[in-house]
Amino acid sequence: AYLFMSKLKIYTYLTLFLAIGLGIFLVSRIKFSIDEESRITRAENLIIDNLKIIRDAQVTFQSVKGSYTSDWDSLINFVENGKIFIVQRREETVLLDYGAEETTLYLDTLGSISVIDSVFSEYKSFNPNSMKFVPGYENVVFEMWAGQIEKGGVSVNVVEVRNPKPVDPDRKESNEANINKPLRFGSRTSITTAGNWE
């Protein structure tokens, strides 16, 4: 009976230690999972902020130059040295003899403001040269594509900028849903500058 009791004690203690060990393992796995999720979220938020800056630069570039660019040097030079013209629009309507109206549109250029001061003034310590790099990686550059597609018989400008090295291992180009693909804005096939995080 004594031998049976001592074996029972050993099994009891062994089971207790296994339960404690398993509990510690599960808690540490859950904590690791939560920590990893928050690390990915923080890293992706920095990437999204940078994509928004690039989008602002591309949209402004397109409004001034008439098309998007796939060249980083052109975009960075535009942000550093480009100008946006301030235009005032006014109309004059003249009543013609036979009751019709003739409207003349006047566009007056009032001056200009630098792109960096007008578009990027809200970004603290903004450096145009660093916007092409994916935050969190050294020397990984966003993939930028610009071109034209035909929609309804009309040629339109489109742009796509994407992160070539996703922080989240679940973000793959092969994913069906755009929201699960690597972070990006724009499209090569439709007229949009929306980000897939929005």
Short mmCIF file of C-alpha atoms in Angstrom, two decimals, residues 6-168:
data_model
loop_
_atom_site.label_atom_id
_atom_site.label_comp_id
_atom_site.label_asym_id
_atom_site.label_seq_id
_atom_site.Cartn_x
_atom_site.Cartn_y
_atom_site.Cartn_z
CA SER A 6 4.21 6.96 -3.24
CA LYS A 7 3.61 6.18 -6.94
CA LEU A 8 0.30 8.07 -6.70
CA LYS A 9 2.13 11.06 -5.16
CA ILE A 10 4.74 10.97 -7.92
CA TYR A 11 2.02 10.86 -10.61
CA THR A 12 0.11 13.65 -8.87
CA TYR A 13 3.19 15.90 -8.70
CA LEU A 14 4.17 14.98 -12.24
CA THR A 15 0.68 15.84 -13.48
CA LEU A 16 0.74 19.11 -11.52
CA PHE A 17 4.11 20.09 -13.02
CA LEU A 18 2.89 19.16 -16.50
CA ALA A 19 -0.28 21.23 -16.00
CA ILE A 20 1.76 24.22 -14.75
CA GLY A 21 4.24 23.80 -17.63
CA LEU A 22 1.42 23.58 -20.18
CA GLY A 23 -0.28 26.63 -18.63
CA ILE A 24 2.94 28.68 -18.82
CA PHE A 25 3.49 27.52 -22.42
CA LEU A 26 -0.05 28.49 -23.48
CA VAL A 27 0.10 31.88 -21.76
CA SER A 28 3.46 32.66 -23.37
CA ARG A 29 2.16 31.60 -26.83
CA ILE A 30 -0.92 33.81 -26.44
CA LYS A 31 1.22 36.72 -25.21
CA PHE A 32 3.65 36.21 -28.11
CA SER A 33 0.71 36.16 -30.54
CA ILE A 34 -0.74 39.39 -29.10
CA ASP A 35 2.70 41.07 -29.07
CA GLU A 36 3.35 39.98 -32.65
CA GLU A 37 -0.05 41.28 -33.78
CA SER A 38 0.56 44.68 -32.19
CA ARG A 39 4.11 44.80 -33.68
CA ILE A 40 2.66 44.11 -37.15
CA THR A 41 -0.07 46.75 -36.63
CA ARG A 42 2.49 49.39 -35.55
CA ALA A 43 4.77 48.58 -38.50
CA GLU A 44 1.89 48.60 -40.99
CA ASN A 45 0.63 51.96 -39.66
CA LEU A 46 4.05 53.49 -40.46
CA ILE A 47 3.91 51.99 -43.96
CA ILE A 48 0.34 53.28 -44.47
CA ASP A 49 1.42 56.79 -43.36
CA ASN A 50 4.21 56.69 -45.94
CA LEU A 51 1.85 55.42 -48.66
CA LYS A 52 -0.49 58.37 -47.90
CA ILE A 53 2.44 60.78 -48.37
CA ILE A 54 3.34 59.14 -51.70
CA ARG A 55 -0.32 59.27 -52.75
CA ASP A 56 -0.50 63.01 -51.95
CA ALA A 57 2.67 63.51 -54.00
CA GLN A 58 1.33 61.49 -56.95
CA VAL A 59 -2.10 63.17 -56.97
CA THR A 60 -0.45 66.63 -56.84
CA PHE A 61 2.05 65.61 -59.55
CA GLN A 62 -0.80 64.43 -61.77
CA SER A 63 -2.83 67.62 -61.22
CA VAL A 64 0.14 69.79 -62.23
CA LYS A 65 1.84 67.63 -64.90
CA GLY A 66 -1.19 65.83 -66.35
CA SER A 67 -0.05 62.27 -65.59
CA TYR A 68 1.39 60.18 -62.77
CA THR A 69 5.04 59.17 -62.67
CA SER A 70 6.78 55.85 -62.09
CA ASP A 71 10.14 57.59 -61.59
CA TRP A 72 11.15 58.27 -57.99
CA ASP A 73 13.64 61.00 -58.94
CA SER A 74 10.93 62.93 -60.85
CA LEU A 75 8.48 62.62 -57.95
CA ILE A 76 11.01 63.61 -55.26
CA ASN A 77 12.27 66.53 -57.37
CA PHE A 78 8.66 67.67 -57.89
CA VAL A 79 7.94 67.53 -54.14
CA GLU A 80 11.15 69.47 -53.33
CA ASN A 81 11.06 72.03 -56.15
CA GLY A 82 7.62 71.91 -57.79
CA LYS A 83 5.11 74.73 -57.74
CA ILE A 84 1.33 74.75 -57.62
CA PHE A 85 -0.26 77.70 -59.37
CA ILE A 86 -3.06 79.51 -57.59
CA VAL A 87 -5.72 80.17 -60.18
CA GLN A 88 -8.84 82.28 -59.78
CA ARG A 89 -11.79 81.36 -61.95
CA ARG A 90 -14.40 83.92 -62.90
CA GLU A 91 -17.20 84.02 -65.41
CA GLU A 92 -18.73 86.92 -67.29
CA THR A 93 -22.18 86.53 -68.77
CA VAL A 94 -23.36 88.89 -71.49
CA LEU A 95 -26.98 89.04 -72.63
CA LEU A 96 -27.12 88.94 -76.42
CA ASP A 97 -29.69 90.84 -78.51
CA TYR A 98 -31.89 87.83 -79.25
CA GLY A 99 -32.25 86.81 -75.58
CA ALA A 100 -29.46 84.25 -75.48
CA GLU A 101 -26.57 84.46 -73.05
CA GLU A 102 -22.89 84.22 -73.79
CA THR A 103 -20.63 83.18 -70.93
CA THR A 104 -16.88 83.75 -71.01
CA LEU A 105 -14.66 81.93 -68.54
CA TYR A 106 -11.50 83.67 -67.27
CA LEU A 107 -8.72 81.87 -65.41
CA ASP A 108 -6.35 84.29 -63.71
CA THR A 109 -3.09 83.02 -62.24
CA LEU A 110 -2.64 84.82 -58.94
CA GLY A 111 0.71 83.29 -58.04
CA SER A 112 2.25 80.03 -56.99
CA ILE A 113 3.17 78.13 -53.86
CA SER A 114 5.77 75.40 -53.49
CA VAL A 115 4.46 71.83 -53.37
CA ILE A 116 6.36 71.07 -50.17
CA ASP A 117 4.81 74.08 -48.37
CA SER A 118 1.27 73.54 -49.57
CA VAL A 119 0.80 69.76 -49.60
CA PHE A 120 3.33 68.53 -47.05
CA SER A 121 3.29 71.28 -44.42
CA GLU A 122 1.23 69.09 -42.06
CA TYR A 123 3.93 66.37 -41.95
CA LYS A 124 6.45 67.12 -39.23
CA SER A 125 10.13 66.74 -40.19
CA PHE A 126 9.19 65.48 -43.67
CA ASN A 127 12.10 64.43 -45.87
CA PRO A 128 11.12 63.89 -49.52
CA ASN A 129 14.15 61.65 -50.14
CA SER A 130 12.98 59.11 -47.57
CA MET A 131 9.41 58.69 -48.83
CA LYS A 132 10.41 55.99 -51.35
CA PHE A 133 11.74 53.65 -48.64
CA VAL A 134 9.50 51.15 -46.83
CA PRO A 135 9.60 52.02 -43.09
CA GLY A 136 11.21 49.32 -40.96
CA TYR A 137 13.49 48.04 -43.72
CA GLU A 138 16.82 49.34 -44.87
CA ASN A 139 16.93 50.06 -48.60
CA VAL A 140 13.60 48.41 -49.52
CA VAL A 141 11.88 50.75 -51.99
CA PHE A 142 8.14 50.87 -52.66
CA GLU A 143 7.24 49.53 -56.12
CA MET A 144 5.74 52.39 -58.12
CA TRP A 145 3.98 51.98 -61.45
CA ALA A 146 2.24 54.61 -63.55
CA GLY A 147 0.62 54.28 -66.94
CA GLN A 148 -2.51 54.67 -68.99
CA ILE A 149 -5.45 52.34 -69.47
CA GLU A 150 -8.50 52.58 -71.68
CA LYS A 151 -11.87 53.01 -70.00
CA GLY A 152 -14.97 53.54 -72.12
CA GLY A 153 -12.89 54.44 -75.17
CA VAL A 154 -10.95 57.08 -73.26
CA SER A 155 -7.32 56.82 -72.21
CA VAL A 156 -6.93 57.59 -68.48
CA ASN A 157 -3.93 57.86 -66.18
CA VAL A 158 -3.54 55.28 -63.43
CA VAL A 159 -0.99 54.67 -60.69
CA GLU A 160 -0.16 51.87 -58.28
CA VAL A 161 2.33 51.94 -55.41
CA ARG A 162 2.81 48.84 -53.28
CA ASN A 163 4.96 47.46 -50.51
CA PRO A 164 7.14 44.70 -51.99
CA LYS A 165 8.05 43.27 -48.56
CA PRO A 166 4.97 42.88 -46.31
CA VAL A 167 5.51 42.86 -42.54
CA ASP A 168 2.53 40.55 -42.13
#
